[in-house]
């Protein structure tokens, strides 16, 4: 996969992992209320599931940290290459499409050129950024 296209992939991966982290954190913080009006039974609390959740949270946090490091390095590398380009339309397309995640149609509207021309220039962009 091309470097520029990997930016969106990392963004999605990180966001999805953050959502899973939020879900697990919410699950962990839910407290079960005991009804003391009923007959008391000796119960051993099951901490295994809580430990599993905490372990999974820690694992996801580490994955997010690693993904963020790779994501930032990738973005910086791509930005350096884009900034070195001579064509301002290519630079605009790169930032709007690959960093702001706008559609080709929206990019075309903002730059003031046709969508078809944006797509053609994007092909040149992908050849220019390695």
JSON list of N, CA and C in Angstrom, two decimals, residues 20-74:
[
{"chain": "A", "resi": 20, "resn": "UNK", "atom": "N", "xyz": [-12.60, 0.86, 21.19]},
{"chain": "A", "resi": 20, "resn": "UNK", "atom": "CA", "xyz": [-12.58, -0.40, 21.95]},
{"chain": "A", "resi": 20, "resn": "UNK", "atom": "C", "xyz": [-12.06, -0.14, 23.37]},
{"chain": "A", "resi": 21, "resn": "UNK", "atom": "N", "xyz": [-11.07, 0.69, 23.50]},
{"chain": "A", "resi": 21, "resn": "UNK", "atom": "CA", "xyz": [-10.53, 1.05, 24.81]},
{"chain": "A", "resi": 21, "resn": "UNK", "atom": "C", "xyz": [-11.60, 1.73, 25.66]},
{"chain": "A", "resi": 22, "resn": "UNK", "atom": "N", "xyz": [-12.35, 2.65, 25.06]},
{"chain": "A", "resi": 22, "resn": "UNK", "atom": "CA", "xyz": [-13.45, 3.31, 25.78]},
{"chain": "A", "resi": 22, "resn": "UNK", "atom": "C", "xyz": [-14.50, 2.31, 26.22]},
{"chain": "A", "resi": 23, "resn": "UNK", "atom": "N", "xyz": [-14.82, 1.37, 25.33]},
{"chain": "A", "resi": 23, "resn": "UNK", "atom": "CA", "xyz": [-15.82, 0.34, 25.67]},
{"chain": "A", "resi": 23, "resn": "UNK", "atom": "C", "xyz": [-15.36, -0.51, 26.84]},
{"chain": "A", "resi": 24, "resn": "UNK", "atom": "N", "xyz": [-14.12, -0.94, 26.81]},
{"chain": "A", "resi": 24, "resn": "UNK", "atom": "CA", "xyz": [-13.59, -1.77, 27.89]},
{"chain": "A", "resi": 24, "resn": "UNK", "atom": "C", "xyz": [-13.49, -1.00, 29.21]},
{"chain": "A", "resi": 25, "resn": "UNK", "atom": "N", "xyz": [-13.10, 0.25, 29.12]},
{"chain": "A", "resi": 25, "resn": "UNK", "atom": "CA", "xyz": [-13.00, 1.08, 30.31]},
{"chain": "A", "resi": 25, "resn": "UNK", "atom": "C", "xyz": [-14.37, 1.26, 30.94]},
{"chain": "A", "resi": 26, "resn": "UNK", "atom": "N", "xyz": [-15.36, 1.49, 30.11]},
{"chain": "A", "resi": 26, "resn": "UNK", "atom": "CA", "xyz": [-16.73, 1.62, 30.61]},
{"chain": "A", "resi": 26, "resn": "UNK", "atom": "C", "xyz": [-17.19, 0.32, 31.25]},
{"chain": "A", "resi": 27, "resn": "UNK", "atom": "N", "xyz": [-16.89, -0.79, 30.60]},
{"chain": "A", "resi": 27, "resn": "UNK", "atom": "CA", "xyz": [-17.26, -2.10, 31.13]},
{"chain": "A", "resi": 27, "resn": "UNK", "atom": "C", "xyz": [-16.59, -2.34, 32.49]},
{"chain": "A", "resi": 28, "resn": "UNK", "atom": "N", "xyz": [-15.35, -1.97, 32.60]},
{"chain": "A", "resi": 28, "resn": "UNK", "atom": "CA", "xyz": [-14.60, -2.18, 33.84]},
{"chain": "A", "resi": 28, "resn": "UNK", "atom": "C", "xyz": [-15.16, -1.35, 34.98]},
{"chain": "A", "resi": 29, "resn": "UNK", "atom": "N", "xyz": [-15.65, -0.17, 34.68]},
{"chain": "A", "resi": 29, "resn": "UNK", "atom": "CA", "xyz": [-16.09, 0.73, 35.74]},
{"chain": "A", "resi": 29, "resn": "UNK", "atom": "C", "xyz": [-17.54, 0.51, 36.16]},
{"chain": "A", "resi": 30, "resn": "UNK", "atom": "N", "xyz": [-18.23, -0.37, 35.47]},
{"chain": "A", "resi": 30, "resn": "UNK", "atom": "CA", "xyz": [-19.61, -0.66, 35.89]},
{"chain": "A", "resi": 30, "resn": "UNK", "atom": "C", "xyz": [-19.57, -1.42, 37.21]},
{"chain": "A", "resi": 31, "resn": "UNK", "atom": "N", "xyz": [-20.42, -1.03, 38.10]},
{"chain": "A", "resi": 31, "resn": "UNK", "atom": "CA", "xyz": [-20.46, -1.66, 39.41]},
{"chain": "A", "resi": 31, "resn": "UNK", "atom": "C", "xyz": [-21.76, -2.44, 39.52]},
{"chain": "A", "resi": 32, "resn": "UNK", "atom": "N", "xyz": [-21.65, -3.69, 39.92]},
{"chain": "A", "resi": 32, "resn": "UNK", "atom": "CA", "xyz": [-22.84, -4.51, 40.14]},
{"chain": "A", "resi": 32, "resn": "UNK", "atom": "C", "xyz": [-23.32, -4.25, 41.56]},
{"chain": "A", "resi": 33, "resn": "UNK", "atom": "N", "xyz": [-24.56, -3.89, 41.66]},
{"chain": "A", "resi": 33, "resn": "UNK", "atom": "CA", "xyz": [-25.15, -3.61, 42.96]},
{"chain": "A", "resi": 33, "resn": "UNK", "atom": "C", "xyz": [-25.72, -4.91, 43.52]},
{"chain": "A", "resi": 34, "resn": "UNK", "atom": "N", "xyz": [-25.32, -5.24, 44.76]},
{"chain": "A", "resi": 34, "resn": "UNK", "atom": "CA", "xyz": [-25.83, -6.44, 45.40]},
{"chain": "A", "resi": 34, "resn": "UNK", "atom": "C", "xyz": [-27.11, -6.13, 46.16]},
{"chain": "A", "resi": 35, "resn": "UNK", "atom": "N", "xyz": [-28.05, -7.05, 46.10]},
{"chain": "A", "resi": 35, "resn": "UNK", "atom": "CA", "xyz": [-29.31, -6.91, 46.81]},
{"chain": "A", "resi": 35, "resn": "UNK", "atom": "C", "xyz": [-29.17, -7.62, 48.16]},
{"chain": "A", "resi": 36, "resn": "UNK", "atom": "N", "xyz": [-29.00, -6.85, 49.23]},
{"chain": "A", "resi": 36, "resn": "UNK", "atom": "CA", "xyz": [-28.78, -7.43, 50.56]},
{"chain": "A", "resi": 36, "resn": "UNK", "atom": "C", "xyz": [-30.08, -7.83, 51.24]},
{"chain": "A", "resi": 37, "resn": "UNK", "atom": "N", "xyz": [-31.22, -7.61, 50.61]},
{"chain": "A", "resi": 37, "resn": "UNK", "atom": "CA", "xyz": [-32.50, -8.00, 51.21]},
{"chain": "A", "resi": 37, "resn": "UNK", "atom": "C", "xyz": [-32.77, -9.47, 51.01]},
{"chain": "A", "resi": 38, "resn": "UNK", "atom": "N", "xyz": [-32.05, -10.09, 50.08]},
{"chain": "A", "resi": 38, "resn": "UNK", "atom": "CA", "xyz": [-32.25, -11.52, 49.83]},
{"chain": "A", "resi": 38, "resn": "UNK", "atom": "C", "xyz": [-31.34, -12.33, 50.74]},
{"chain": "A", "resi": 39, "resn": "UNK", "atom": "N", "xyz": [-31.56, -13.61, 50.73]},
{"chain": "A", "resi": 39, "resn": "UNK", "atom": "CA", "xyz": [-30.78, -14.52, 51.56]},
{"chain": "A", "resi": 39, "resn": "UNK", "atom": "C", "xyz": [-29.29, -14.38, 51.22]},
{"chain": "A", "resi": 40, "resn": "UNK", "atom": "N", "xyz": [-28.48, -14.33, 52.27]},
{"chain": "A", "resi": 40, "resn": "UNK", "atom": "CA", "xyz": [-27.04, -14.17, 52.07]},
{"chain": "A", "resi": 40, "resn": "UNK", "atom": "C", "xyz": [-26.42, -15.53, 51.76]},
{"chain": "A", "resi": 41, "resn": "UNK", "atom": "N", "xyz": [-25.58, -15.53, 50.76]},
{"chain": "A", "resi": 41, "resn": "UNK", "atom": "CA", "xyz": [-24.88, -16.73, 50.35]},
{"chain": "A", "resi": 41, "resn": "UNK", "atom": "C", "xyz": [-23.41, -16.38, 50.28]},
{"chain": "A", "resi": 42, "resn": "UNK", "atom": "N", "xyz": [-22.58, -17.31, 50.75]},
{"chain": "A", "resi": 42, "resn": "UNK", "atom": "CA", "xyz": [-21.13, -17.09, 50.68]},
{"chain": "A", "resi": 42, "resn": "UNK", "atom": "C", "xyz": [-20.72, -17.05, 49.21]},
{"chain": "A", "resi": 43, "resn": "UNK", "atom": "N", "xyz": [-20.18, -15.93, 48.78]},
{"chain": "A", "resi": 43, "resn": "UNK", "atom": "CA", "xyz": [-19.79, -15.78, 47.38]},
{"chain": "A", "resi": 43, "resn": "UNK", "atom": "C", "xyz": [-18.34, -15.32, 47.34]},
{"chain": "A", "resi": 44, "resn": "UNK", "atom": "N", "xyz": [-17.58, -15.97, 46.50]},
{"chain": "A", "resi": 44, "resn": "UNK", "atom": "CA", "xyz": [-16.21, -15.55, 46.27]},
{"chain": "A", "resi": 44, "resn": "UNK", "atom": "C", "xyz": [-16.22, -14.66, 45.03]},
{"chain": "A", "resi": 45, "resn": "UNK", "atom": "N", "xyz": [-15.80, -13.41, 45.19]},
{"chain": "A", "resi": 45, "resn": "UNK", "atom": "CA", "xyz": [-15.83, -12.53, 44.01]},
{"chain": "A", "resi": 45, "resn": "UNK", "atom": "C", "xyz": [-14.90, -13.05, 42.91]},
{"chain": "A", "resi": 46, "resn": "UNK", "atom": "N", "xyz": [-15.37, -12.91, 41.68]},
{"chain": "A", "resi": 46, "resn": "UNK", "atom": "CA", "xyz": [-14.57, -13.37, 40.54]},
{"chain": "A", "resi": 46, "resn": "UNK", "atom": "C", "xyz": [-13.79, -12.19, 39.99]},
{"chain": "A", "resi": 47, "resn": "UNK", "atom": "N", "xyz": [-12.53, -12.13, 40.36]},
{"chain": "A", "resi": 47, "resn": "UNK", "atom": "CA", "xyz": [-11.68, -11.03, 39.91]},
{"chain": "A", "resi": 47, "resn": "UNK", "atom": "C", "xyz": [-11.00, -11.35, 38.59]},
{"chain": "A", "resi": 48, "resn": "UNK", "atom": "N", "xyz": [-11.14, -12.60, 38.13]},
{"chain": "A", "resi": 48, "resn": "UNK", "atom": "CA", "xyz": [-10.49, -12.98, 36.88]},
{"chain": "A", "resi": 48, "resn": "UNK", "atom": "C", "xyz": [-10.97, -12.15, 35.70]},
{"chain": "A", "resi": 49, "resn": "UNK", "atom": "N", "xyz": [-12.28, -11.94, 35.61]},
{"chain": "A", "resi": 49, "resn": "UNK", "atom": "CA", "xyz": [-12.79, -11.18, 34.48]},
{"chain": "A", "resi": 49, "resn": "UNK", "atom": "C", "xyz": [-12.32, -9.72, 34.53]},
{"chain": "A", "resi": 50, "resn": "UNK", "atom": "N", "xyz": [-12.26, -9.14, 35.72]},
{"chain": "A", "resi": 50, "resn": "UNK", "atom": "CA", "xyz": [-11.76, -7.78, 35.86]},
{"chain": "A", "resi": 50, "resn": "UNK", "atom": "C", "xyz": [-10.28, -7.72, 35.47]},
{"chain": "A", "resi": 51, "resn": "UNK", "atom": "N", "xyz": [-9.53, -8.71, 35.90]},
{"chain": "A", "resi": 51, "resn": "UNK", "atom": "CA", "xyz": [-8.10, -8.77, 35.53]},
{"chain": "A", "resi": 51, "resn": "UNK", "atom": "C", "xyz": [-7.93, -8.92, 34.02]},
{"chain": "A", "resi": 52, "resn": "UNK", "atom": "N", "xyz": [-8.80, -9.71, 33.41]},
{"chain": "A", "resi": 52, "resn": "UNK", "atom": "CA", "xyz": [-8.75, -9.88, 31.95]},
{"chain": "A", "resi": 52, "resn": "UNK", "atom": "C", "xyz": [-9.02, -8.56, 31.24]},
{"chain": "A", "resi": 53, "resn": "UNK", "atom": "N", "xyz": [-9.99, -7.82, 31.73]},
{"chain": "A", "resi": 53, "resn": "UNK", "atom": "CA", "xyz": [-10.33, -6.53, 31.13]},
{"chain": "A", "resi": 53, "resn": "UNK", "atom": "C", "xyz": [-9.17, -5.55, 31.29]},
{"chain": "A", "resi": 54, "resn": "UNK", "atom": "N", "xyz": [-8.60, -5.50, 32.49]},
{"chain": "A", "resi": 54, "resn": "UNK", "atom": "CA", "xyz": [-7.47, -4.60, 32.73]},
{"chain": "A", "resi": 54, "resn": "UNK", "atom": "C", "xyz": [-6.29, -4.97, 31.84]},
{"chain": "A", "resi": 55, "resn": "UNK", "atom": "N", "xyz": [-6.05, -6.25, 31.69]},
{"chain": "A", "resi": 55, "resn": "UNK", "atom": "CA", "xyz": [-4.96, -6.72, 30.82]},
{"chain": "A", "resi": 55, "resn": "UNK", "atom": "C", "xyz": [-5.21, -6.32, 29.37]},
{"chain": "A", "resi": 56, "resn": "UNK", "atom": "N", "xyz": [-6.44, -6.48, 28.92]},
{"chain": "A", "resi": 56, "resn": "UNK", "atom": "CA", "xyz": [-6.79, -6.12, 27.54]},
{"chain": "A", "resi": 56, "resn": "UNK", "atom": "C", "xyz": [-6.66, -4.61, 27.34]},
{"chain": "A", "resi": 57, "resn": "UNK", "atom": "N", "xyz": [-7.07, -3.83, 28.33]},
{"chain": "A", "resi": 57, "resn": "UNK", "atom": "CA", "xyz": [-6.94, -2.38, 28.25]},
{"chain": "A", "resi": 57, "resn": "UNK", "atom": "C", "xyz": [-5.47, -2.00, 28.10]},
{"chain": "A", "resi": 58, "resn": "UNK", "atom": "N", "xyz": [-4.64, -2.61, 28.89]},
{"chain": "A", "resi": 58, "resn": "UNK", "atom": "CA", "xyz": [-3.20, -2.33, 28.83]},
{"chain": "A", "resi": 58, "resn": "UNK", "atom": "C", "xyz": [-2.62, -2.71, 27.47]},
{"chain": "A", "resi": 59, "resn": "UNK", "atom": "N", "xyz": [-3.06, -3.83, 26.95]},
{"chain": "A", "resi": 59, "resn": "UNK", "atom": "CA", "xyz": [-2.60, -4.30, 25.64]},
{"chain": "A", "resi": 59, "resn": "UNK", "atom": "C", "xyz": [-3.02, -3.33, 24.52]},
{"chain": "A", "resi": 60, "resn": "UNK", "atom": "N", "xyz": [-4.25, -2.88, 24.56]},
{"chain": "A", "resi": 60, "resn": "UNK", "atom": "CA", "xyz": [-4.74, -1.95, 23.54]},
{"chain": "A", "resi": 60, "resn": "UNK", "atom": "C", "xyz": [-4.03, -0.60, 23.66]},
{"chain": "A", "resi": 61, "resn": "UNK", "atom": "N", "xyz": [-3.78, -0.14, 24.88]},
{"chain": "A", "resi": 61, "resn": "UNK", "atom": "CA", "xyz": [-3.06, 1.12, 25.06]},
{"chain": "A", "resi": 61, "resn": "UNK", "atom": "C", "xyz": [-1.66, 1.03, 24.44]},
{"chain": "A", "resi": 62, "resn": "UNK", "atom": "N", "xyz": [-1.00, -0.09, 24.60]},
{"chain": "A", "resi": 62, "resn": "UNK", "atom": "CA", "xyz": [0.33, -0.27, 24.02]},
{"chain": "A", "resi": 62, "resn": "UNK", "atom": "C", "xyz": [0.26, -0.31, 22.49]},
{"chain": "A", "resi": 63, "resn": "UNK", "atom": "N", "xyz": [-0.75, -0.97, 21.95]},
{"chain": "A", "resi": 63, "resn": "UNK", "atom": "CA", "xyz": [-0.94, -1.00, 20.49]},
{"chain": "A", "resi": 63, "resn": "UNK", "atom": "C", "xyz": [-1.17, 0.41, 19.95]},
{"chain": "A", "resi": 64, "resn": "UNK", "atom": "N", "xyz": [-2.00, 1.18, 20.64]},
{"chain": "A", "resi": 64, "resn": "UNK", "atom": "CA", "xyz": [-2.27, 2.55, 20.21]},
{"chain": "A", "resi": 64, "resn": "UNK", "atom": "C", "xyz": [-0.99, 3.37, 20.25]},
{"chain": "A", "resi": 65, "resn": "UNK", "atom": "N", "xyz": [-0.21, 3.22, 21.30]},
{"chain": "A", "resi": 65, "resn": "UNK", "atom": "CA", "xyz": [1.05, 3.96, 21.42]},
{"chain": "A", "resi": 65, "resn": "UNK", "atom": "C", "xyz": [1.97, 3.65, 20.25]},
{"chain": "A", "resi": 66, "resn": "UNK", "atom": "N", "xyz": [2.12, 2.36, 19.92]},
{"chain": "A", "resi": 66, "resn": "UNK", "atom": "CA", "xyz": [2.97, 1.96, 18.80]},
{"chain": "A", "resi": 66, "resn": "UNK", "atom": "C", "xyz": [2.42, 2.48, 17.48]},
{"chain": "A", "resi": 67, "resn": "UNK", "atom": "N", "xyz": [1.12, 2.36, 17.29]},
{"chain": "A", "resi": 67, "resn": "UNK", "atom": "CA", "xyz": [0.49, 2.85, 16.06]},
{"chain": "A", "resi": 67, "resn": "UNK", "atom": "C", "xyz": [0.69, 4.36, 15.91]},
{"chain": "A", "resi": 68, "resn": "UNK", "atom": "N", "xyz": [0.57, 5.10, 17.01]},
{"chain": "A", "resi": 68, "resn": "UNK", "atom": "CA", "xyz": [0.73, 6.55, 16.96]},
{"chain": "A", "resi": 68, "resn": "UNK", "atom": "C", "xyz": [2.15, 6.93, 16.57]},
{"chain": "A", "resi": 69, "resn": "UNK", "atom": "N", "xyz": [3.14, 6.22, 17.08]},
{"chain": "A", "resi": 69, "resn": "UNK", "atom": "CA", "xyz": [4.53, 6.51, 16.72]},
{"chain": "A", "resi": 69, "resn": "UNK", "atom": "C", "xyz": [4.73, 6.29, 15.22]},
{"chain": "A", "resi": 70, "resn": "UNK", "atom": "N", "xyz": [4.25, 5.17, 14.70]},
{"chain": "A", "resi": 70, "resn": "UNK", "atom": "CA", "xyz": [4.38, 4.88, 13.27]},
{"chain": "A", "resi": 70, "resn": "UNK", "atom": "C", "xyz": [3.60, 5.88, 12.43]},
{"chain": "A", "resi": 71, "resn": "UNK", "atom": "N", "xyz": [2.41, 6.24, 12.90]},
{"chain": "A", "resi": 71, "resn": "UNK", "atom": "CA", "xyz": [1.54, 7.19, 12.20]},
{"chain": "A", "resi": 71, "resn": "UNK", "atom": "C", "xyz": [2.22, 8.56, 12.08]},
{"chain": "A", "resi": 72, "resn": "UNK", "atom": "N", "xyz": [2.76, 9.05, 13.18]},
{"chain": "A", "resi": 72, "resn": "UNK", "atom": "CA", "xyz": [3.42, 10.36, 13.18]},
{"chain": "A", "resi": 72, "resn": "UNK", "atom": "C", "xyz": [4.64, 10.34, 12.27]},
{"chain": "A", "resi": 73, "resn": "UNK", "atom": "N", "xyz": [5.44, 9.29, 12.35]},
{"chain": "A", "resi": 73, "resn": "UNK", "atom": "CA", "xyz": [6.63, 9.18, 11.48]},
{"chain": "A", "resi": 73, "resn": "UNK", "atom": "C", "xyz": [6.23, 9.16, 10.01]},
{"chain": "A", "resi": 74, "resn": "UNK", "atom": "N", "xyz": [5.20, 8.40, 9.68]},
{"chain": "A", "resi": 74, "resn": "UNK", "atom": "CA", "xyz": [4.72, 8.31, 8.31]},
{"chain": "A", "resi": 74, "resn": "UNK", "atom": "C", "xyz": [4.22, 9.66, 7.81]}
]
